[in-house]
Amino acid sequence: MPAASANIGVVGLAVMGSNLARNLASREGNTVAIFNRSYEKTQTLLDEHPEAGFVAASTYQEFADSLQKPRTAIIMVKAGGPTDAVIDSLLEVFEPGDIIVDGGNAYFPDTIRREKAVRETGVNFVGAGISGGEEGALTGPSIMPGGSDESWVTLGPILTSIAAVAEGEPCVTHVGHDGAGHFVKMVHNGIEYADMQLIAEAYDLIRRGTGKAPAEIADIFAEWNRGELESYLIEITAEVLRQVDGATGQPLVDVIVDQAGAKGTGAWTVQTALSLGVPVSGIAEATFARSLSSHPEQRAVAGTLPGPDEEFTVADGDVEAFIEDVRLALYASKIVAYSQGFDEIRAGAAEYGWNIDLGAISKIWRGGCIIRAQFLNRIADAYAETPDLPVLMTAPYFAEALTRGQSAWRRVVIAAATAGIPAPAFSSSLSYYDGIRADRLPAALVQGQRDFFGAHTYKRIDREGTFHTLWSGDRTEIEAEDTH
């Protein structure tokens, strides 16, 4: 039986798990136990990285015996059934006070369910969102752990040791209890969907409107990355657009099939927002845009539908002005996407009883994760100034940026609509902006319709109470019970 020498263990040694194990082993004070259902992967990791000093186990019992108490294990396996199977196996060899961490992309209701079930055994269960992909797992991800306060005492220093660092601060914080970590990671991914779609729409508008080649547009994005749009996604967009396909000599972006994949977190973000009654229209349109792209059989048939009479081109003298308009529209729409995402986090915290510090969340997203950007400092500043800020984009910095960019934003949406170029994330973000700032919305008519066909009642602007019109009778108004 191996001595209990490891302070942390990793179960599941595919690329993410292996890289996370290597990251842990590279930090002073950590000794890492490793286990994989197939020992072949364990042996491969041992052979390729002898410097890591891994403590290998071929059974769950050996793995448990190699861990110091309280035993702490991070699961890096597929979400769903595989995760449940590993949890069950660990519970057979772990004891009360030990800690099981799910570092995968689990759906947060599953994490709530698992935490409740595992807690009854006396073992701590932590759902931890980990963002940054394979590179982040190896060099420093952004980490969003939930779980109990007790588990954070042991887990906090370990996760802090491997997290990315932004402006001297580790990109990890105890988000909240049970499913809070995976909830926040889910919304992070939803914002990521919106960010990526907005960038793609900006590229499409510039390419179609100006005729510039991908390499030229890469230079535009590289320039944007030196200003207020500075971010990892803008940076890699320039890299992708510069890439030339070795086989054809064409820009790589032109030989990639235009069907975007998805792993479900965008849909979860939208579904959850619907259940919470929080509009996340930018994220929703980005998610639907991927779905639309992935139906080539429908697109092939619909390609015969009529479009604008003339192709869209920007006059030579207006090219620079148009590109600047697109930049401003991109920034304004990005503000909306983040504002909506933080609205969802706030609503989720209220619904599930989590005490989530929104400013802290913005700080841990500054490094390691896919949506890392200087922009997040402005979000942190906004919540530091007004912790209970009801709408993020009303903070002075963002309100000024929206004021500065809204005319350009409107011109871009008009140009896209006139030219028949799909810009769903730009357009929906602008509609949301106009909706939330409106003095009065046509929802009054919707509520009147609901009362007509379903006696759903309505409220009045001029007096208290709940009312119903007798539509099928003499159409007088009566007071009614509040059914909202």
One Martini backbone bead per residue (centre of mass of N, CA, C, O) as a GRO file, in nm:
protein
  484
    1MET     BB    1   0.094   0.037   0.026
    2PRO     BB    2   0.087   0.354  -0.021
    3ALA     BB    3   0.178   0.638   0.082
    4ALA     BB    4   0.049   0.941   0.215
    5SER     BB    5   0.182   1.192  -0.012
    6ALA     BB    6  -0.066   1.330  -0.133
    7ASN     BB    7  -0.263   1.643  -0.167
    8ILE     BB    8  -0.349   1.558  -0.469
    9GLY     BB    9  -0.594   1.451  -0.715
   10VAL     BB   10  -0.638   1.281  -1.043
   11VAL     BB   11  -0.926   1.202  -1.246
   12GLY     BB   12  -0.850   1.182  -1.555
   13LEU     BB   13  -0.615   1.157  -1.853
   14ALA     BB   14  -0.671   1.347  -2.043
   15VAL     BB   15  -0.573   1.640  -2.150
   16MET     BB   16  -0.690   1.809  -1.917
   17GLY     BB   17  -0.599   1.625  -1.681
   18SER     BB   18  -0.298   1.616  -1.747
   19ASN     BB   19  -0.246   1.923  -1.739
   20LEU     BB   20  -0.343   1.966  -1.449
   21ALA     BB   21  -0.141   1.775  -1.316
   22ARG     BB   22   0.111   1.926  -1.414
   23ASN     BB   23   0.047   2.193  -1.283
   24LEU     BB   24   0.037   2.095  -0.992
   25ALA     BB   25   0.333   1.967  -0.991
   26SER     BB   26   0.480   2.256  -1.053
   27ARG     BB   27   0.397   2.330  -0.764
   28GLU     BB   28   0.475   2.422  -0.471
   29GLY     BB   29   0.369   2.155  -0.243
   30ASN     BB   30   0.292   1.945  -0.465
   31THR     BB   31   0.139   1.619  -0.468
   32VAL     BB   32   0.042   1.386  -0.731
   33ALA     BB   33  -0.228   1.196  -0.788
   34ILE     BB   34  -0.305   0.924  -1.025
   35PHE     BB   35  -0.605   0.833  -1.231
   36ASN     BB   36  -0.717   0.568  -1.457
   37ARG     BB   37  -0.908   0.337  -1.593
   38SER     BB   38  -0.671   0.337  -1.788
   39TYR     BB   39  -0.338   0.269  -1.733
   40GLU     BB   40  -0.203   0.365  -1.993
   41LYS     BB   41  -0.229   0.674  -1.938
   42THR     BB   42  -0.067   0.676  -1.683
   43GLN     BB   43   0.199   0.569  -1.804
   44THR     BB   44   0.238   0.791  -2.013
   45LEU     BB   45   0.266   1.024  -1.807
   46LEU     BB   46   0.508   0.908  -1.659
   47ASP     BB   47   0.702   0.886  -1.907
   48GLU     BB   48   0.677   1.197  -2.008
   49HIS     BB   49   0.677   1.301  -1.670
   50PRO     BB   50   0.905   1.246  -1.435
   51GLU     BB   51   0.931   1.538  -1.298
   52ALA     BB   52   0.646   1.533  -1.141
   53GLY     BB   53   0.610   1.298  -0.925
   54PHE     BB   54   0.400   1.090  -0.952
   55VAL     BB   55   0.124   0.914  -0.802
   56ALA     BB   56   0.038   0.599  -0.884
   57ALA     BB   57  -0.274   0.428  -0.974
   58SER     BB   58  -0.483   0.120  -1.034
   59THR     BB   59  -0.677   0.198  -0.796
   60TYR     BB   60  -0.893   0.346  -0.585
   61GLN     BB   61  -0.753   0.253  -0.327
   62GLU     BB   62  -0.471   0.350  -0.394
   63PHE     BB   63  -0.549   0.642  -0.433
   64ALA     BB   64  -0.653   0.692  -0.145
   65ASP     BB   65  -0.389   0.596   0.006
   66SER     BB   66  -0.207   0.839  -0.132
   67LEU     BB   67  -0.382   1.038   0.041
   68GLN     BB   68  -0.419   1.295   0.224
   69LYS     BB   69  -0.572   1.430   0.496
   70PRO     BB   70  -0.795   1.543   0.331
   71ARG     BB   71  -0.908   1.410   0.068
   72THR     BB   72  -0.823   1.522  -0.277
   73ALA     BB   73  -1.029   1.523  -0.579
   74ILE     BB   74  -1.007   1.558  -0.936
   75ILE     BB   75  -1.245   1.553  -1.185
   76MET     BB   76  -1.170   1.460  -1.552
   77VAL     BB   77  -1.461   1.398  -1.700
   78LYS     BB   78  -1.733   1.327  -1.838
   79ALA     BB   79  -2.030   1.428  -1.848
   80GLY     BB   80  -2.245   1.255  -1.642
   81GLY     BB   81  -2.215   0.928  -1.606
   82PRO     BB   82  -1.904   0.926  -1.559
   83THR     BB   83  -1.916   1.107  -1.309
   84ASP     BB   84  -2.098   0.929  -1.132
   85ALA     BB   85  -1.909   0.680  -1.134
   86VAL     BB   86  -1.668   0.814  -0.990
   87ILE     BB   87  -1.809   0.902  -0.737
   88ASP     BB   88  -1.892   0.619  -0.643
   89SER     BB   89  -1.601   0.508  -0.623
   90LEU     BB   90  -1.492   0.717  -0.416
   91LEU     BB   91  -1.702   0.662  -0.186
   92GLU     BB   92  -1.579   0.372  -0.121
   93VAL     BB   93  -1.277   0.520  -0.023
   94PHE     BB   94  -1.392   0.744   0.129
   95GLU     BB   95  -1.430   0.999   0.384
   96PRO     BB   96  -1.521   1.197   0.606
   97GLY     BB   97  -1.400   1.522   0.478
   98ASP     BB   98  -1.362   1.472   0.208
   99ILE     BB   99  -1.280   1.563  -0.148
  100ILE     BB  100  -1.485   1.630  -0.435
  101VAL     BB  101  -1.398   1.735  -0.771
  102ASP     BB  102  -1.568   1.892  -1.040
  103GLY     BB  103  -1.397   1.999  -1.352
  104GLY     BB  104  -1.626   2.001  -1.536
  105ASN     BB  105  -1.909   2.058  -1.765
  106ALA     BB  106  -2.150   2.090  -1.569
  107TYR     BB  107  -2.470   2.090  -1.484
  108PHE     BB  108  -2.580   2.258  -1.214
  109PRO     BB  109  -2.815   2.068  -1.121
  110ASP     BB  110  -2.624   1.824  -1.093
  111THR     BB  111  -2.450   1.951  -0.871
  112ILE     BB  112  -2.670   1.986  -0.663
  113ARG     BB  113  -2.742   1.687  -0.647
  114ARG     BB  114  -2.460   1.576  -0.573
  115GLU     BB  115  -2.405   1.740  -0.319
  116LYS     BB  116  -2.642   1.631  -0.155
  117ALA     BB  117  -2.567   1.328  -0.168
  118VAL     BB  118  -2.272   1.345  -0.061
  119ARG     BB  119  -2.321   1.491   0.211
  120GLU     BB  120  -2.462   1.237   0.347
  121THR     BB  121  -2.161   1.096   0.378
  122GLY     BB  122  -1.950   1.352   0.458
  123VAL     BB  123  -1.870   1.441   0.189
  124ASN     BB  124  -1.724   1.666  -0.023
  125PHE     BB  125  -1.872   1.870  -0.287
  126VAL     BB  126  -1.724   2.016  -0.593
  127GLY     BB  127  -1.802   2.260  -0.825
  128ALA     BB  128  -1.569   2.338  -1.097
  129GLY     BB  129  -1.489   2.587  -1.295
  130ILE     BB  130  -1.286   2.553  -1.601
  131SER     BB  131  -1.090   2.794  -1.777
  132GLY     BB  132  -0.873   2.760  -2.098
  133GLY     BB  133  -0.827   2.489  -2.165
  134GLU     BB  134  -0.542   2.323  -2.224
  135GLU     BB  135  -0.354   2.561  -2.163
  136GLY     BB  136  -0.478   2.650  -1.894
  137ALA     BB  137  -0.439   2.383  -1.740
  138LEU     BB  138  -0.120   2.411  -1.759
  139THR     BB  139  -0.067   2.746  -1.696
  140GLY     BB  140  -0.359   2.884  -1.614
  141PRO     BB  141  -0.663   2.913  -1.495
  142SER     BB  142  -0.995   2.972  -1.452
  143ILE     BB  143  -1.161   2.948  -1.128
  144MET     BB  144  -1.504   2.811  -1.021
  145PRO     BB  145  -1.583   2.740  -0.709
  146GLY     BB  146  -1.773   2.570  -0.499
  147GLY     BB  147  -1.912   2.474  -0.214
  148SER     BB  148  -1.791   2.452   0.087
  149ASP     BB  149  -1.620   2.609   0.333
  150GLU     BB  150  -1.456   2.366   0.426
  151SER     BB  151  -1.330   2.293   0.146
  152TRP     BB  152  -1.184   2.569   0.094
  153VAL     BB  153  -0.958   2.544   0.301
  154THR     BB  154  -0.809   2.321   0.130
  155LEU     BB  155  -0.853   2.411  -0.178
  156GLY     BB  156  -0.763   2.704  -0.212
  157PRO     BB  157  -0.444   2.677  -0.220
  158ILE     BB  158  -0.437   2.482  -0.460
  159LEU     BB  159  -0.587   2.659  -0.676
  160THR     BB  160  -0.407   2.909  -0.644
  161SER     BB  161  -0.141   2.768  -0.751
  162ILE     BB  162  -0.279   2.728  -1.066
  163ALA     BB  163  -0.377   2.990  -1.132
  164ALA     BB  164  -0.416   3.253  -1.278
  165VAL     BB  165  -0.262   3.582  -1.327
  166ALA     BB  166  -0.398   3.917  -1.257
  167GLU     BB  167  -0.254   4.178  -1.143
  168GLY     BB  168  -0.158   3.981  -0.884
  169GLU     BB  169  -0.424   3.801  -0.917
  170PRO     BB  170  -0.597   3.531  -0.865
  171CYS     BB  171  -0.818   3.322  -1.080
  172VAL     BB  172  -0.983   3.279  -0.787
  173THR     BB  173  -1.298   3.185  -0.623
  174HIS     BB  174  -1.549   3.157  -0.393
  175VAL     BB  175  -1.854   3.164  -0.524
  176GLY     BB  176  -2.024   2.921  -0.380
  177HIS     BB  177  -2.254   2.699  -0.335
  178ASP     BB  178  -2.267   2.415  -0.483
  179GLY     BB  179  -2.362   2.524  -0.815
  180ALA     BB  180  -2.217   2.806  -0.859
  181GLY     BB  181  -1.967   2.743  -1.032
  182HIS     BB  182  -2.117   2.614  -1.279
  183PHE     BB  183  -2.296   2.855  -1.334
  184VAL     BB  184  -2.076   3.065  -1.399
  185LYS     BB  185  -1.947   2.900  -1.626
  186MET     BB  186  -2.192   2.897  -1.808
  187VAL     BB  187  -2.209   3.205  -1.850
  188HIS     BB  188  -1.933   3.240  -1.962
  189ASN     BB  189  -1.997   3.072  -2.219
  190GLY     BB  190  -2.225   3.250  -2.319
  191ILE     BB  191  -2.054   3.503  -2.360
  192GLU     BB  192  -1.863   3.368  -2.557
  193TYR     BB  193  -2.066   3.330  -2.780
  194ALA     BB  194  -2.125   3.630  -2.824
  195ASP     BB  195  -1.840   3.729  -2.880
  196MET     BB  196  -1.787   3.550  -3.131
  197GLN     BB  197  -2.027   3.643  -3.305
  198LEU     BB  198  -1.958   3.943  -3.317
  199ILE     BB  199  -1.687   3.905  -3.457
  200ALA     BB  200  -1.800   3.759  -3.707
  201GLU     BB  201  -1.982   3.994  -3.799
  202ALA     BB  202  -1.759   4.200  -3.836
  203TYR     BB  203  -1.605   4.045  -4.051
  204ASP     BB  204  -1.836   4.015  -4.259
  205LEU     BB  205  -1.890   4.316  -4.306
  206ILE     BB  206  -1.607   4.393  -4.400
  207ARG     BB  207  -1.576   4.196  -4.633
  208ARG     BB  208  -1.838   4.266  -4.794
  209GLY     BB  209  -1.803   4.588  -4.792
  210THR     BB  210  -1.470   4.602  -4.886
  211GLY     BB  211  -1.305   4.333  -4.992
  212LYS     BB  212  -1.127   4.231  -4.789
  213ALA     BB  213  -0.894   4.032  -4.683
  214PRO     BB  214  -0.820   3.838  -4.422
  215ALA     BB  215  -0.535   3.963  -4.371
  216GLU     BB  216  -0.640   4.254  -4.353
  217ILE     BB  217  -0.840   4.200  -4.117
  218ALA     BB  218  -0.626   4.112  -3.920
  219ASP     BB  219  -0.501   4.396  -3.890
  220ILE     BB  220  -0.752   4.522  -3.766
  221PHE     BB  221  -0.767   4.340  -3.512
  222ALA     BB  222  -0.484   4.407  -3.408
  223GLU     BB  223  -0.550   4.704  -3.365
  224TRP     BB  224  -0.791   4.664  -3.171
  225ASN     BB  225  -0.605   4.513  -2.952
  226ARG     BB  226  -0.484   4.812  -2.860
  227GLY     BB  227  -0.759   4.869  -2.726
  228GLU     BB  228  -1.075   4.834  -2.586
  229LEU     BB  229  -1.080   4.528  -2.730
  230GLU     BB  230  -0.887   4.386  -2.562
  231SER     BB  231  -0.831   4.031  -2.633
  232TYR     BB  232  -0.818   3.701  -2.689
  233LEU     BB  233  -1.029   3.684  -2.925
  234ILE     BB  234  -0.906   3.906  -3.101
  235GLU     BB  235  -0.626   3.784  -3.125
  236ILE     BB  236  -0.710   3.503  -3.258
  237THR     BB  237  -0.853   3.619  -3.502
  238ALA     BB  238  -0.601   3.722  -3.644
  239GLU     BB  239  -0.465   3.444  -3.664
  240VAL     BB  240  -0.680   3.300  -3.833
  241LEU     BB  241  -0.686   3.509  -4.076
  242ARG     BB  242  -0.372   3.454  -4.151
  243GLN     BB  243  -0.415   3.173  -4.223
  244VAL     BB  244  -0.271   2.931  -4.441
  245ASP     BB  245  -0.339   2.686  -4.656
  246GLY     BB  246  -0.128   2.428  -4.750
  247ALA     BB  247  -0.296   2.289  -4.987
  248THR     BB  248  -0.421   2.575  -5.142
  249GLY     BB  249  -0.340   2.884  -5.044
  250GLN     BB  250  -0.570   2.959  -4.877
  251PRO     BB  251  -0.758   3.080  -4.661
  252LEU     BB  252  -0.862   2.902  -4.402
  253VAL     BB  253  -1.151   3.032  -4.367
  254ASP     BB  254  -1.231   2.927  -4.674
  255VAL     BB  255  -1.205   2.594  -4.592
  256ILE     BB  256  -1.405   2.614  -4.377
  257VAL     BB  257  -1.680   2.502  -4.262
  258ASP     BB  258  -1.998   2.683  -4.208
  259GLN     BB  259  -2.007   2.511  -3.910
  260ALA     BB  260  -2.101   2.544  -3.580
  261GLY     BB  261  -2.024   2.431  -3.285
  262ALA     BB  262  -2.154   2.260  -2.977
  263LYS     BB  263  -2.178   2.168  -2.606
  264GLY     BB  264  -2.440   2.336  -2.443
  265THR     BB  265  -2.383   2.600  -2.269
  266GLY     BB  266  -2.548   2.804  -2.428
  267ALA     BB  267  -2.822   2.667  -2.394
  268TRP     BB  268  -2.822   2.668  -2.086
  269THR     BB  269  -2.815   2.973  -2.053
  270VAL     BB  270  -3.086   3.026  -2.197
  271GLN     BB  271  -3.273   2.836  -2.040
  272THR     BB  272  -3.216   2.962  -1.762
  273ALA     BB  273  -3.302   3.250  -1.831
  274LEU     BB  274  -3.595   3.179  -1.889
  275SER     BB  275  -3.658   3.066  -1.601
  276LEU     BB  276  -3.566   3.359  -1.470
  277GLY     BB  277  -3.646   3.610  -1.659
  278VAL     BB  278  -3.378   3.667  -1.845
  279PRO     BB  279  -3.244   3.866  -2.080
  280VAL     BB  280  -3.022   3.699  -2.346
  281SER     BB  281  -3.015   3.781  -2.658
  282GLY     BB  282  -2.719   3.764  -2.750
  283ILE     BB  283  -2.675   3.469  -2.665
  284ALA     BB  284  -2.911   3.347  -2.819
  285GLU     BB  285  -2.828   3.435  -3.109
  286ALA     BB  286  -2.556   3.288  -3.104
  287THR     BB  287  -2.673   3.007  -3.067
  288PHE     BB  288  -2.863   3.011  -3.319
  289ALA     BB  289  -2.641   3.060  -3.529
  290ARG     BB  290  -2.516   2.781  -3.499
  291SER     BB  291  -2.767   2.623  -3.573
  292LEU     BB  292  -2.809   2.741  -3.856
  293SER     BB  293  -2.528   2.655  -3.972
  294SER     BB  294  -2.609   2.330  -3.907
  295HIS     BB  295  -2.828   2.352  -4.175
  296PRO     BB  296  -2.763   2.280  -4.493
  297GLU     BB  297  -3.035   2.176  -4.605
  298GLN     BB  298  -3.186   2.446  -4.559
  299ARG     BB  299  -2.990   2.646  -4.696
  300ALA     BB  300  -3.008   2.527  -4.980
  301VAL     BB  301  -3.310   2.591  -5.020
  302ALA     BB  302  -3.304   2.905  -4.918
  303GLY     BB  303  -3.108   3.027  -5.143
  304THR     BB  304  -3.363   3.118  -5.338
  305LEU     BB  305  -3.424   3.350  -5.185
  306PRO     BB  306  -3.477   3.670  -5.171
  307GLY     BB  307  -3.291   3.970  -5.200
  308PRO     BB  308  -3.121   4.215  -5.260
  309ASP     BB  309  -3.055   4.389  -5.553
  310GLU     BB  310  -2.783   4.478  -5.418
  311GLU     BB  311  -2.470   4.490  -5.348
  312PHE     BB  312  -2.248   4.532  -5.085
  313THR     BB  313  -2.081   4.856  -5.074
  314VAL     BB  314  -1.811   5.056  -4.994
  315ALA     BB  315  -1.694   5.338  -5.039
  316ASP     BB  316  -1.375   5.427  -5.054
  317GLY     BB  317  -1.407   5.691  -4.867
  318ASP     BB  318  -1.570   5.497  -4.631
  319VAL     BB  319  -1.406   5.264  -4.507
  320GLU     BB  320  -1.290   5.371  -4.237
  321ALA     BB  321  -1.564   5.453  -4.118
  322PHE     BB  322  -1.692   5.173  -4.124
  323ILE     BB  323  -1.487   5.026  -3.945
  324GLU     BB  324  -1.540   5.207  -3.700
  325ASP     BB  325  -1.835   5.137  -3.670
  326VAL     BB  326  -1.790   4.836  -3.614
  327ARG     BB  327  -1.623   4.871  -3.361
  328LEU     BB  328  -1.841   5.020  -3.194
  329ALA     BB  329  -2.060   4.800  -3.223
  330LEU     BB  330  -1.900   4.578  -3.087
  331TYR     BB  331  -1.865   4.714  -2.812
  332ALA     BB  332  -2.163   4.762  -2.746
  333SER     BB  333  -2.251   4.460  -2.768
  334LYS     BB  334  -2.059   4.357  -2.551
  335ILE     BB  335  -2.181   4.507  -2.316
  336VAL     BB  336  -2.454   4.364  -2.333
  337ALA     BB  337  -2.359   4.072  -2.289
  338TYR     BB  338  -2.243   4.121  -2.002
  339SER     BB  339  -2.489   4.243  -1.872
  340GLN     BB  340  -2.666   3.992  -1.912
  341GLY     BB  341  -2.485   3.787  -1.765
  342PHE     BB  342  -2.492   3.934  -1.485
  343ASP     BB  343  -2.794   3.915  -1.453
  344GLU     BB  344  -2.799   3.604  -1.434
  345ILE     BB  345  -2.625   3.573  -1.186
  346ARG     BB  346  -2.800   3.736  -0.995
  347ALA     BB  347  -3.057   3.561  -1.031
  348GLY     BB  348  -2.933   3.292  -0.945
  349ALA     BB  349  -2.851   3.375  -0.661
  350ALA     BB  350  -3.141   3.436  -0.565
  351GLU     BB  351  -3.270   3.154  -0.630
  352TYR     BB  352  -3.018   2.970  -0.474
  353GLY     BB  353  -2.861   3.123  -0.236
  354TRP     BB  354  -2.621   3.298  -0.344
  355ASN     BB  355  -2.306   3.467  -0.265
  356ILE     BB  356  -2.224   3.673  -0.526
  357ASP     BB  357  -1.936   3.836  -0.647
  358LEU     BB  358  -1.923   4.021  -0.927
  359GLY     BB  359  -1.643   4.149  -0.909
  360ALA     BB  360  -1.485   3.884  -0.866
  361ILE     BB  361  -1.563   3.754  -1.132
  362SER     BB  362  -1.432   3.962  -1.320
  363LYS     BB  363  -1.141   3.910  -1.212
  364ILE     BB  364  -1.117   3.592  -1.281
  365TRP     BB  365  -1.154   3.670  -1.604
  366ARG     BB  366  -0.869   3.818  -1.675
  367GLY     BB  367  -0.753   3.516  -1.660
  368GLY     BB  368  -0.723   3.204  -1.855
  369CYS     BB  369  -0.971   3.269  -2.008
  370ILE     BB  370  -1.150   3.324  -2.301
  371ILE     BB  371  -1.270   3.627  -2.196
  372ARG     BB  372  -1.021   3.772  -2.165
  373ALA     BB  373  -0.992   4.122  -2.047
  374GLN     BB  374  -0.965   4.454  -1.979
  375PHE     BB  375  -1.271   4.514  -1.955
  376LEU     BB  376  -1.304   4.372  -1.668
  377ASN     BB  377  -1.203   4.610  -1.498
  378ARG     BB  378  -1.458   4.786  -1.543
  379ILE     BB  379  -1.649   4.594  -1.398
  380ALA     BB  380  -1.510   4.596  -1.124
  381ASP     BB  381  -1.540   4.899  -1.080
  382ALA     BB  382  -1.850   4.912  -1.087
  383TYR     BB  383  -1.894   4.716  -0.835
  384ALA     BB  384  -1.723   4.880  -0.636
  385GLU     BB  385  -1.904   5.136  -0.652
  386THR     BB  386  -2.181   4.935  -0.718
  387PRO     BB  387  -2.282   4.639  -0.597
  388ASP     BB  388  -2.614   4.692  -0.677
  389LEU     BB  389  -2.610   4.706  -0.974
  390PRO     BB  390  -2.876   4.658  -1.198
  391VAL     BB  391  -2.711   4.781  -1.463
  392LEU     BB  392  -2.413   4.768  -1.598
  393MET     BB  393  -2.447   4.980  -1.851
  394THR     BB  394  -2.496   5.233  -1.638
  395ALA     BB  395  -2.227   5.276  -1.595
  396PRO     BB  396  -2.034   5.536  -1.677
  397TYR     BB  397  -1.838   5.398  -1.874
  398PHE     BB  398  -2.062   5.250  -2.047
  399ALA     BB  399  -2.245   5.489  -2.111
  400GLU     BB  400  -2.029   5.641  -2.272
  401ALA     BB  401  -1.974   5.420  -2.485
  402LEU     BB  402  -2.269   5.413  -2.591
  403THR     BB  403  -2.288   5.707  -2.672
  404ARG     BB  404  -2.043   5.695  -2.873
  405GLY     BB  405  -2.165   5.423  -3.041
  406GLN     BB  406  -2.473   5.433  -3.136
  407SER     BB  407  -2.466   5.550  -3.424
  408ALA     BB  408  -2.291   5.328  -3.543
  409TRP     BB  409  -2.468   5.090  -3.464
  410ARG     BB  410  -2.710   5.177  -3.640
  411ARG     BB  411  -2.564   5.182  -3.912
  412VAL     BB  412  -2.486   4.882  -3.915
  413VAL     BB  413  -2.770   4.758  -3.893
  414ILE     BB  414  -2.877   4.893  -4.146
  415ALA     BB  415  -2.670   4.781  -4.344
  416ALA     BB  416  -2.731   4.483  -4.297
  417ALA     BB  417  -3.033   4.490  -4.372
  418THR     BB  418  -3.002   4.616  -4.658
  419ALA     BB  419  -2.785   4.380  -4.752
  420GLY     BB  420  -2.849   4.090  -4.620
  421ILE     BB  421  -2.683   4.069  -4.350
  422PRO     BB  422  -2.626   3.876  -4.092
  423ALA     BB  423  -2.686   4.037  -3.745
  424PRO     BB  424  -2.812   3.918  -3.467
  425ALA     BB  425  -2.635   4.033  -3.233
  426PHE     BB  426  -2.639   4.327  -3.304
  427SER     BB  427  -2.950   4.365  -3.325
  428SER     BB  428  -3.042   4.252  -3.044
  429SER     BB  429  -2.871   4.444  -2.873
  430LEU     BB  430  -3.009   4.703  -2.968
  431SER     BB  431  -3.297   4.625  -2.883
  432TYR     BB  432  -3.235   4.598  -2.586
  433TYR     BB  433  -3.136   4.882  -2.538
  434ASP     BB  434  -3.406   5.015  -2.625
  435GLY     BB  435  -3.590   4.863  -2.426
  436ILE     BB  436  -3.453   4.940  -2.143
  437ARG     BB  437  -3.481   5.268  -2.210
  438ALA     BB  438  -3.776   5.274  -2.221
  439ASP     BB  439  -4.064   5.425  -2.110
  440ARG     BB  440  -4.243   5.251  -2.323
  441LEU     BB  441  -4.411   4.946  -2.390
  442PRO     BB  442  -4.600   4.701  -2.577
  443ALA     BB  443  -4.686   4.525  -2.326
  444ALA     BB  444  -4.968   4.641  -2.287
  445LEU     BB  445  -5.092   4.487  -2.525
  446VAL     BB  446  -5.020   4.203  -2.439
  447GLN     BB  447  -5.185   4.215  -2.175
  448GLY     BB  448  -5.455   4.266  -2.317
  449GLN     BB  449  -5.458   4.001  -2.474
  450ARG     BB  450  -5.443   3.811  -2.229
  451ASP     BB  451  -5.708   3.908  -2.107
  452PHE     BB  452  -5.896   3.832  -2.342
  453PHE     BB  453  -5.819   3.507  -2.371
  454GLY     BB  454  -5.734   3.453  -2.028
  455ALA     BB  455  -5.779   3.636  -1.780
  456HIS     BB  456  -5.483   3.769  -1.671
  457THR     BB  457  -5.481   4.054  -1.634
  458TYR     BB  458  -5.415   4.391  -1.495
  459LYS     BB  459  -5.254   4.695  -1.467
  460ARG     BB  460  -5.242   5.033  -1.363
  461ILE     BB  461  -5.114   5.367  -1.377
  462ASP     BB  462  -5.354   5.518  -1.173
  463ARG     BB  463  -5.388   5.247  -0.988
  464GLU     BB  464  -5.442   5.023  -0.770
  465GLY     BB  465  -5.435   4.693  -0.868
  466THR     BB  466  -5.645   4.441  -1.026
  467PHE     BB  467  -5.758   4.370  -1.369
  468HIS     BB  468  -6.072   4.315  -1.565
  469THR     BB  469  -6.218   4.258  -1.873
  470LEU     BB  470  -6.542   4.198  -2.012
  471TRP     BB  471  -6.517   4.090  -2.323
  472SER     BB  472  -6.786   3.888  -2.344
  473GLY     BB  473  -6.948   4.126  -2.248
  474ASP     BB  474  -6.972   4.472  -2.156
  475ARG     BB  475  -6.667   4.577  -2.098
  476THR     BB  476  -6.615   4.598  -1.819
  477GLU     BB  477  -6.447   4.680  -1.523
  478ILE     BB  478  -6.270   4.475  -1.288
  479GLU     BB  479  -6.178   4.349  -1.005
  480ALA     BB  480  -5.895   4.136  -0.931
  481GLU     BB  481  -5.699   3.887  -0.892
  482ASP     BB  482  -5.373   3.822  -0.858
  483THR     BB  483  -5.194   3.627  -1.128
  484HIS     BB  484  -4.873   3.693  -1.133
   0.00000   0.00000   0.00000
